XYZ file of C-alpha atoms in Angstrom:
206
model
C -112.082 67.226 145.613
C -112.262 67.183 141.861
C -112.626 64.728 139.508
C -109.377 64.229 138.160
C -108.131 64.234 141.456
C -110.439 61.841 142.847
C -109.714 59.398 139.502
C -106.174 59.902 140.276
C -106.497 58.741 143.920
C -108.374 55.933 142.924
C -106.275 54.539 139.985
C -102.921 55.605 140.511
C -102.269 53.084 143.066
C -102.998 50.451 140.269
C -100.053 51.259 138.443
C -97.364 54.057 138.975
C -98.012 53.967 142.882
C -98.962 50.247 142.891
C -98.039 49.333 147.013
C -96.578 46.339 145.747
C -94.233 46.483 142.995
C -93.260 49.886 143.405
C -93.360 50.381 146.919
C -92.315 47.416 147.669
C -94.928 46.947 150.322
C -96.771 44.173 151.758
C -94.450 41.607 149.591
C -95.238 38.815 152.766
C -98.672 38.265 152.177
C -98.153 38.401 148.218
C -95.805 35.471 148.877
C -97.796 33.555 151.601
C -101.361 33.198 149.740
C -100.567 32.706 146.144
C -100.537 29.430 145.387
C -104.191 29.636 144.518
C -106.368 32.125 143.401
C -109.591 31.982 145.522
C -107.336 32.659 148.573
C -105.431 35.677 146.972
C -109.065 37.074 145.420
C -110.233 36.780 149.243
C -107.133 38.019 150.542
C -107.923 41.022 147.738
C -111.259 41.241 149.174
C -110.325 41.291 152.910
C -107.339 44.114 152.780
C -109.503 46.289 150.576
C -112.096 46.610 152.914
C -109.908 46.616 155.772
C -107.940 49.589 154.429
C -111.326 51.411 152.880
C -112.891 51.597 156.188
C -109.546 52.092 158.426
C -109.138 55.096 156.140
C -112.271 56.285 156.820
C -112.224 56.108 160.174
C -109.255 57.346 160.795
C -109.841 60.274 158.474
C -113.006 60.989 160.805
C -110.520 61.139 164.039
C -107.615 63.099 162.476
C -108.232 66.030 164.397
C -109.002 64.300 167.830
C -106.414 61.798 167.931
C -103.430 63.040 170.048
C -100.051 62.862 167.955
C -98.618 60.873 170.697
C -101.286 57.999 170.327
C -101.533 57.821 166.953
C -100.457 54.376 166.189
C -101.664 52.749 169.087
C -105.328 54.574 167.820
C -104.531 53.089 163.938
C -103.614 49.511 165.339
C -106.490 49.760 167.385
C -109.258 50.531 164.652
C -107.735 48.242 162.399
C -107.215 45.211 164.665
C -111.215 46.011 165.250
C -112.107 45.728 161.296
C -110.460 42.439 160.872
C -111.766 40.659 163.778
C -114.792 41.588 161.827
C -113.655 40.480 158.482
C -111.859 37.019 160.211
C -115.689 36.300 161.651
C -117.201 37.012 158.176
C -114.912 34.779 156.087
C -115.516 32.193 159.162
C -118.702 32.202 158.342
C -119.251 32.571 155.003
C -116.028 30.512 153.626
C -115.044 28.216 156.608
C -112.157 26.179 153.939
C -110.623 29.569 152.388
C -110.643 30.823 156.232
C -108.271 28.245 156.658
C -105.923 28.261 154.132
C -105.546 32.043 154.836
C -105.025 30.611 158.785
C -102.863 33.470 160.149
C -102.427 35.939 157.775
C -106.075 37.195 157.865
C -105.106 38.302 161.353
C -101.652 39.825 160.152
C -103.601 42.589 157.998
C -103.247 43.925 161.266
C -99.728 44.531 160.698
C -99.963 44.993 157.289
C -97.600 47.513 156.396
C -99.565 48.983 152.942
C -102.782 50.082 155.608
C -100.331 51.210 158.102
C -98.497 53.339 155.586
C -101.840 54.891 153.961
C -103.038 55.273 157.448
C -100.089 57.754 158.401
C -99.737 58.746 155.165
C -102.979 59.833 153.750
C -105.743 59.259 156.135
C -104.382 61.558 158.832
C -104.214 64.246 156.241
C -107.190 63.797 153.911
C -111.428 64.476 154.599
C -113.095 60.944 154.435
C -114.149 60.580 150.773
C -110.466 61.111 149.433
C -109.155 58.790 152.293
C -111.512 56.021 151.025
C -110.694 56.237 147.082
C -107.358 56.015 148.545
C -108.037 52.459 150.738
C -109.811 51.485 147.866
C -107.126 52.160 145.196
C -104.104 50.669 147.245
C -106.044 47.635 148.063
C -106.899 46.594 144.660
C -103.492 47.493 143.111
C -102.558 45.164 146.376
C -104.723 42.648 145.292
C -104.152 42.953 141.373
C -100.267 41.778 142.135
C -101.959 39.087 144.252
C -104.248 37.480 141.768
C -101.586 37.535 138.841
C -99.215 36.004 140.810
C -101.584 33.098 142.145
C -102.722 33.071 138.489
C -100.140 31.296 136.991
C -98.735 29.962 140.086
C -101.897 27.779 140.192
C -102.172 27.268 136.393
C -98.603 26.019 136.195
C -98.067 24.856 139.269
C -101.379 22.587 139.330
C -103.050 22.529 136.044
C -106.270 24.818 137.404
C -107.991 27.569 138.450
C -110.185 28.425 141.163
C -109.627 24.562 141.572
C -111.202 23.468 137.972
C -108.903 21.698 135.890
C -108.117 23.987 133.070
C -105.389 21.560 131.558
C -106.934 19.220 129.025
C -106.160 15.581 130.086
C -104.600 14.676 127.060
C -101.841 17.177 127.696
C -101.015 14.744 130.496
C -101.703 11.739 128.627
C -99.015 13.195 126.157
C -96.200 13.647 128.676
C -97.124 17.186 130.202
C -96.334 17.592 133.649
C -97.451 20.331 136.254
C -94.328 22.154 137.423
C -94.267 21.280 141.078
C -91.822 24.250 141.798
C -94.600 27.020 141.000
C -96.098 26.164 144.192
C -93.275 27.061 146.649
C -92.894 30.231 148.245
C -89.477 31.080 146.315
C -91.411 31.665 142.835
C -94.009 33.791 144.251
C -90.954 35.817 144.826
C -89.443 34.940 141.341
C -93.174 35.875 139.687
C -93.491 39.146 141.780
C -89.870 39.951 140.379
C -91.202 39.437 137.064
C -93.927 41.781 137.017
C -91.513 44.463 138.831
C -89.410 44.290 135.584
C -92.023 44.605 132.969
C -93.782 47.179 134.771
C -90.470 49.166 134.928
C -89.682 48.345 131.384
C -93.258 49.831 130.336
C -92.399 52.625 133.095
C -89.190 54.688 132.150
C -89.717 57.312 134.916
C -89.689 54.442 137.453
C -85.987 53.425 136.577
C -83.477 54.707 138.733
């Protein structure tokens, strides 16, 4: 693999093949855990790995697994690598396990790892398939963390739970938008980003 190719598998999923706003892939989750950033950074962190490793693994079976199987092999491996990561986060972040509750255990399902799974890893040696899990699970998590970003800066006045908004701003008449926190304007913010990054991406128009 060269160079540019391997910088290509890495990055391009960060922008012109971003699984999010231009596949329109794994939208759910992107929804679900942005109303404040640690969870969406450790929802980052958790799919990344999940989908790094998956790749890899996968990549190392391609030519054993029968065709017939497949899936059941991919759900499989990945239901394996998050038990693992669920256990981790358990441990290491009991709180931020919680607020993630369920959908730690839906990157099972997760339709971004399934799709690079069939897509890539069954095709690819390992090295290539993990730039890929890599690549699609930061430009995954990138969409995550700007939309919790200013859901939790205008929705609550903070960040990673530190109040960013000087008091007097309240004391003055400012108010925290209350509607930045429901699930509808994590869809309104992901829309958001779709149209600027399609507006800075003529060959992305249709």
């Amino acid at each position: 693999m060269t160079l540019s190719n391997a910088l290509k598998t890495l990055f391009n999923p960060l922008s012109k093949e971003n699984p999010v706003i231009v596949q329109v892939l794994g939208i759910c989750s992107a929804l679900a855990v942005t109303a404040k950033l640690e969870p969406a950074v450790v929802m980052t962190i958790s799919v990344t790995a999940v989908l790094a490793m998956a790749n890899v693994l996968i990549s190392l079976m391609r030519k054993t697994i029968p065709s017939s199987i497949r899936i059941i092999v991919q759900l499989v491996v990945v239901a394996a690598l998050v038990v693992i990561v669920d256990q981790v986060l358990k441990a290491w972040n009991y709180e931020v396990s919680k607020q993630l509750s369920v959908f730690i255990g839906l990157i099972i399902t997760n339709c971004i790892i399934m799709g690079r799974l069939e897509a890539f890893a069954l095709n690819n040696k390992p090295w290539p398939s993990f730039l890929d899990g890599v690549g699609n699970g930061l430009g995954y998590g990138i969409i995550l963390i700007i939309v919790a970003f200013f859901r939790e800066l205008l929705g609550s006045g903070t960040l990673f739970g530190y109040q960013v908004v000087p008091q007097w701003w309240y004391d003055h008449g400012y108010m925290n938008n209350g509607m930045m926190i429901l699930p509808p304007m994590a869809l309104i913010t992901v829309a958001c980003i779709i149209w600027f990054h399609r507006s800075r991406n003529k060959d992305l128009q249709e």
